[in-house]
Coordinates of N, CA and C in Angstrom, one line a residue:
X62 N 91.6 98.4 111.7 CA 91.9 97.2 112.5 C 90.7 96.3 112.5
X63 N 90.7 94.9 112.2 CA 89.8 93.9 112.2 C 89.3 93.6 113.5
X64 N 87.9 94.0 113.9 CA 87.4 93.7 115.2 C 86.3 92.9 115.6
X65 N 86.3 91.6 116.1 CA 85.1 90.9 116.3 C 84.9 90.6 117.2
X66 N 83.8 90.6 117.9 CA 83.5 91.0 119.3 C 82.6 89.6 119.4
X67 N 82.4 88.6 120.0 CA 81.3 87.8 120.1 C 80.4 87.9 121.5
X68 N 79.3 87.4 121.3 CA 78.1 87.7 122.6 C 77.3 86.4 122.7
X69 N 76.7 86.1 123.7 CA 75.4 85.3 124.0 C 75.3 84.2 124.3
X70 N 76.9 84.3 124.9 CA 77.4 83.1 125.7 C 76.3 83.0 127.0
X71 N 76.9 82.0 127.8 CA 76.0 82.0 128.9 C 76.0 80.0 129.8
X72 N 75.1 79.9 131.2 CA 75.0 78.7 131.0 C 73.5 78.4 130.7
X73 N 73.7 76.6 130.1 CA 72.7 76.2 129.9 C 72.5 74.8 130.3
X74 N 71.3 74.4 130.0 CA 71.2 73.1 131.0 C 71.2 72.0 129.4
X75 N 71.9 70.6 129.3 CA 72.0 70.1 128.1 C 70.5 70.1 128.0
X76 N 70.7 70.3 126.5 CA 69.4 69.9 125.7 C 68.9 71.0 125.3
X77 N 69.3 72.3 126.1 CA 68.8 73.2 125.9 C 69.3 74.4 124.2
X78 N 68.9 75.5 124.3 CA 69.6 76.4 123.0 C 70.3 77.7 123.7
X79 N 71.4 78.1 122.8 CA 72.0 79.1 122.5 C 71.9 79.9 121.5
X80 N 72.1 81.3 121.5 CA 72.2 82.1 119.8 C 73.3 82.7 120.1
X81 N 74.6 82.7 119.5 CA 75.7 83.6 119.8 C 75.9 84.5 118.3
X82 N 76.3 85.6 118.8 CA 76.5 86.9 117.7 C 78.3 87.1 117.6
X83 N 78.4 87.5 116.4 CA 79.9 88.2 116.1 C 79.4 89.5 115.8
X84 N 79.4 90.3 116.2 CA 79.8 92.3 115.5 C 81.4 91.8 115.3
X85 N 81.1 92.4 113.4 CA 82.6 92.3 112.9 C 82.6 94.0 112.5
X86 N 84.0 94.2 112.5 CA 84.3 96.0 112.0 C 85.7 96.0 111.1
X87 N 86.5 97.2 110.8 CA 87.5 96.9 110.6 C 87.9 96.5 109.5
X88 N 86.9 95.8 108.7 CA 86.9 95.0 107.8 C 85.8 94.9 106.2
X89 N 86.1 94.7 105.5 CA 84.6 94.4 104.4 C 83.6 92.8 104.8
X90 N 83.4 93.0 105.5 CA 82.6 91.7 106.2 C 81.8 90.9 105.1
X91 N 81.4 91.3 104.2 CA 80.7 90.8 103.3 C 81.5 89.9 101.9
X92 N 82.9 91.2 102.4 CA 83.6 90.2 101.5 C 84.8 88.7 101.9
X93 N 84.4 88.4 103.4 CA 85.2 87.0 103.8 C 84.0 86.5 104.0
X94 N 84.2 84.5 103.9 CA 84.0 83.3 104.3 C 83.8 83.6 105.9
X95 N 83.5 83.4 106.5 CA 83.2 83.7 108.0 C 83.2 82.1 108.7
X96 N 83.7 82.0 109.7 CA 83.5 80.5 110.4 C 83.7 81.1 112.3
X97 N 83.2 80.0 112.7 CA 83.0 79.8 114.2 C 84.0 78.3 114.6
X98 N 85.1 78.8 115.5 CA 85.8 77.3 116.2 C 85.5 77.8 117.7
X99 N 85.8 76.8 118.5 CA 85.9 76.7 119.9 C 86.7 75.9 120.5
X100 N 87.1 76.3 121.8 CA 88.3 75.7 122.6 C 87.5 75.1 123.8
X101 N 87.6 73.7 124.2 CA 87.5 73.8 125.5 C 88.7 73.4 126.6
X102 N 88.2 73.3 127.8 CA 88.9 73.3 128.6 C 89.9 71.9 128.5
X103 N 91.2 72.9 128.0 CA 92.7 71.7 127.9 C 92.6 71.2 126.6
X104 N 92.1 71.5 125.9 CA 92.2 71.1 124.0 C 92.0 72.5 123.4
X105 N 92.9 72.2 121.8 CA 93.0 73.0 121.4 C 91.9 73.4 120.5
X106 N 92.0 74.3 119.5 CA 90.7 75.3 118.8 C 90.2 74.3 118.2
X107 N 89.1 73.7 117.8 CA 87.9 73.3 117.0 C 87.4 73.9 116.1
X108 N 87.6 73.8 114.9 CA 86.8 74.1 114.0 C 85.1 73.9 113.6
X109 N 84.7 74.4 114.0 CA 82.6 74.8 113.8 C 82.3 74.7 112.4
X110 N 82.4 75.3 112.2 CA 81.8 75.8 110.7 C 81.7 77.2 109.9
X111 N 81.5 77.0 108.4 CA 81.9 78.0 107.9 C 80.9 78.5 106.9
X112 N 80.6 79.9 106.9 CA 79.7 80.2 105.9 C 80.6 81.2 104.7
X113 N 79.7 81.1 103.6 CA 80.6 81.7 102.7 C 80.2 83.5 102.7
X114 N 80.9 84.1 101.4 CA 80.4 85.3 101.8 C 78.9 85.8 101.6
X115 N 78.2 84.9 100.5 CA 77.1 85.4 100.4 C 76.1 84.5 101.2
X116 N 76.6 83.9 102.7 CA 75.7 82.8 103.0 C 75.5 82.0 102.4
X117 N 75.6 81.7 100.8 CA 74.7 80.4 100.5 C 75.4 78.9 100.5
X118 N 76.7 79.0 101.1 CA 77.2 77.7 101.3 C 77.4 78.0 102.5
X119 N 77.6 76.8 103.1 CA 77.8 76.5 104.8 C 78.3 75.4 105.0
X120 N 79.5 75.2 105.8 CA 80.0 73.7 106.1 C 80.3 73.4 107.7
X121 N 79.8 72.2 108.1 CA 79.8 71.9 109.5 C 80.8 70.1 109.9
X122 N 81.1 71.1 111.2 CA 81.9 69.5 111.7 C 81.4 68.6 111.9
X123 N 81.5 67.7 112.1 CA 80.5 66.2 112.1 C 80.2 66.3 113.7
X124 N 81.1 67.0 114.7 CA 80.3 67.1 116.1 C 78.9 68.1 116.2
X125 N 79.1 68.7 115.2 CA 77.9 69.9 115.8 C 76.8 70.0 114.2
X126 N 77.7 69.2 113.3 CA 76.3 69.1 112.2 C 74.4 68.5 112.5
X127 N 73.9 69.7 112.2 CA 72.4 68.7 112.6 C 72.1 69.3 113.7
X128 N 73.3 70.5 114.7 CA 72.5 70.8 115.5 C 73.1 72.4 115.7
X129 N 73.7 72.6 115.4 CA 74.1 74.4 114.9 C 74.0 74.7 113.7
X130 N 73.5 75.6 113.6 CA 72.9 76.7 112.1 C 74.4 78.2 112.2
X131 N 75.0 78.2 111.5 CA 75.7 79.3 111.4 C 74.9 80.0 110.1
X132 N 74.8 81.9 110.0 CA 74.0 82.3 109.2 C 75.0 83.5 109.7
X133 N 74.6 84.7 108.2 CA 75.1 86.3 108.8 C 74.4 87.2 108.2
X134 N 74.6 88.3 108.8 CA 73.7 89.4 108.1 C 74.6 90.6 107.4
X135 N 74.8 90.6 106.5 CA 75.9 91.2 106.0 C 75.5 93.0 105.7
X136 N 74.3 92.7 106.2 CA 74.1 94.6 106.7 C 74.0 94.7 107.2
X137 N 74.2 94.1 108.3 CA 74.9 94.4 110.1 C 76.4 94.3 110.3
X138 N 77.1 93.7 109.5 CA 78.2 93.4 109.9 C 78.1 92.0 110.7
X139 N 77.4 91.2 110.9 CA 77.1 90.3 112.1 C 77.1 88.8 111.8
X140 N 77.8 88.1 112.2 CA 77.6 86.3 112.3 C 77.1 85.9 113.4
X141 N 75.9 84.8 112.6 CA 75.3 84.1 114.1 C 75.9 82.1 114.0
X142 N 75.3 81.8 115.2 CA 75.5 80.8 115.2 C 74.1 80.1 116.3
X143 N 73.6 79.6 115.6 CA 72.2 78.9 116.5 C 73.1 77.3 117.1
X144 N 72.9 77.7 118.5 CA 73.4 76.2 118.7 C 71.9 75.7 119.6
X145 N 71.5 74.4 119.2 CA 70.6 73.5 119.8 C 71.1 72.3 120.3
X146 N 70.0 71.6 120.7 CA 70.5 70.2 121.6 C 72.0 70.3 122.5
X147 N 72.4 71.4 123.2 CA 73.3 71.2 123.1 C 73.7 70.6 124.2
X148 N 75.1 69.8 124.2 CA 75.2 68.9 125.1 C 76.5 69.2 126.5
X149 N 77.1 68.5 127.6 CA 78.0 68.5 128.1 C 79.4 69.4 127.5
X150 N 79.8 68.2 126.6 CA 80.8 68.4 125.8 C 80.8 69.3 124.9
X151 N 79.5 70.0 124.9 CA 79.7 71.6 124.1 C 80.5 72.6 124.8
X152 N 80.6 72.4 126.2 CA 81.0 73.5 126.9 C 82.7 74.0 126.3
X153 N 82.8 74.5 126.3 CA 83.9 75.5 125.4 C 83.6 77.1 125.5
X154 N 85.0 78.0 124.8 CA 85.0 78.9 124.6 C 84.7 79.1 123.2
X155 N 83.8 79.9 122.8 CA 83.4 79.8 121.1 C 84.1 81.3 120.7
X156 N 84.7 80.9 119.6 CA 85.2 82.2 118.7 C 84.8 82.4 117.3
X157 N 84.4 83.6 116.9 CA 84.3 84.2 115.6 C 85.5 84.2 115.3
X158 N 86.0 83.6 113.7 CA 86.9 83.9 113.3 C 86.9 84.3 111.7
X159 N 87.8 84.8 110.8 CA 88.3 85.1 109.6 C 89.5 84.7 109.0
X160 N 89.8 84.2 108.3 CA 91.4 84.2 107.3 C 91.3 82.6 107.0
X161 N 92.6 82.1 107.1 CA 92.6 80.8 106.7 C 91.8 79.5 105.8
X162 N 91.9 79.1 105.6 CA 91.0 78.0 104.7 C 89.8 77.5 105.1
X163 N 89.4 77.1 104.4 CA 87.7 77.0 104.3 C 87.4 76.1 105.9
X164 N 88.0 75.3 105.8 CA 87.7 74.1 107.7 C 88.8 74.3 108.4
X165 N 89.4 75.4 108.6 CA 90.3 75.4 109.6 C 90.0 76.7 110.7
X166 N 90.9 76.7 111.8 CA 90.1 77.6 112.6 C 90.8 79.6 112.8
X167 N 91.0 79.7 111.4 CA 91.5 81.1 110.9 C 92.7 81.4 111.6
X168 N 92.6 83.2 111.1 CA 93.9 83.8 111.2 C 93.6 84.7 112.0
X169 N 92.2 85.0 112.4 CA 91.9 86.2 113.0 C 90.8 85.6 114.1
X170 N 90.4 86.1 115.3 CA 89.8 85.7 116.2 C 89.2 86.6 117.0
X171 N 88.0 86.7 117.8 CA 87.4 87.6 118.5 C 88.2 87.1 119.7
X172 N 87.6 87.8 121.0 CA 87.6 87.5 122.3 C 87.0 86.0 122.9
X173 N 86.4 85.9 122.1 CA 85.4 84.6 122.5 C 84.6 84.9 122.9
X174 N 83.1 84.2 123.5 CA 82.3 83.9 124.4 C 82.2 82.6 124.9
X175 N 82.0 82.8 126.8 CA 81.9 81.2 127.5 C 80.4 80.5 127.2
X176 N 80.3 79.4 126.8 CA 79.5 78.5 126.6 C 79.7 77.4 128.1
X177 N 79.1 77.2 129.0 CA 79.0 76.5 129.5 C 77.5 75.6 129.5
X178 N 77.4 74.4 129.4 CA 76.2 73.1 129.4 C 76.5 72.5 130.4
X179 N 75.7 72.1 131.6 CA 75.4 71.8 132.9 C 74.3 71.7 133.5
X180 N 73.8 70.7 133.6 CA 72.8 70.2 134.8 C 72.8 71.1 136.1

């Protein structure tokens, strides 16, 4: 069973940084494309970005390019996602996901973690 658990949610004050983790299981992790979307409150999923399987490509949305790093460690099983600057309108639920095409927001999904940015 494909299991991704995400962590490291939390609040933050804008401007500030996040590091959120996926533990992935269940799965050959090394052998998918891995990406991050998010939902916020009353809109639907968002597409983040995506890394490939060996890391060395990475693609980002034009909202969060320049200020999230997505990376993984494929002897951990694990996807990260470095978010900086981050602002108001980052606030969302963030999900690790798998399947689907390269900029869409997959077939498979963790739990999420809450992101909230607040003064």
């Amino acid at each position: 069973e494909v299991q991704l658990v995400e962590s490291g949610g939390g609040l933050v004050q804008p401007g500030g940084s996040l590091r959120l983790s996926c533990a992935a299981s269940g799965f050959s992790f090394r052998l998918y494309d891995m990406k991050w979307v998010r939902q916020a409150p009353g809109k639907g999923l968002e597409w983040l970005s995506t890394i490939s399987r060996s890391g060395g490509s990475t693609s980002y949305s034009d909202s969060v390019k320049g200020r999230f790093t997505i990376s993984r460690d494929n002897a951990e099983n694990t996807l990260y996602l470095q978010m900086n600057s981050l602002k108001v309108e980052d606030t969302a639920m963030y999900y690790c996901a798998q399947g689907g095409l390269w900029n869409d927001v997959g077939t498979v999904r963790g739990q999420g973690t809450q992101v909230t940015v607040s003064s």
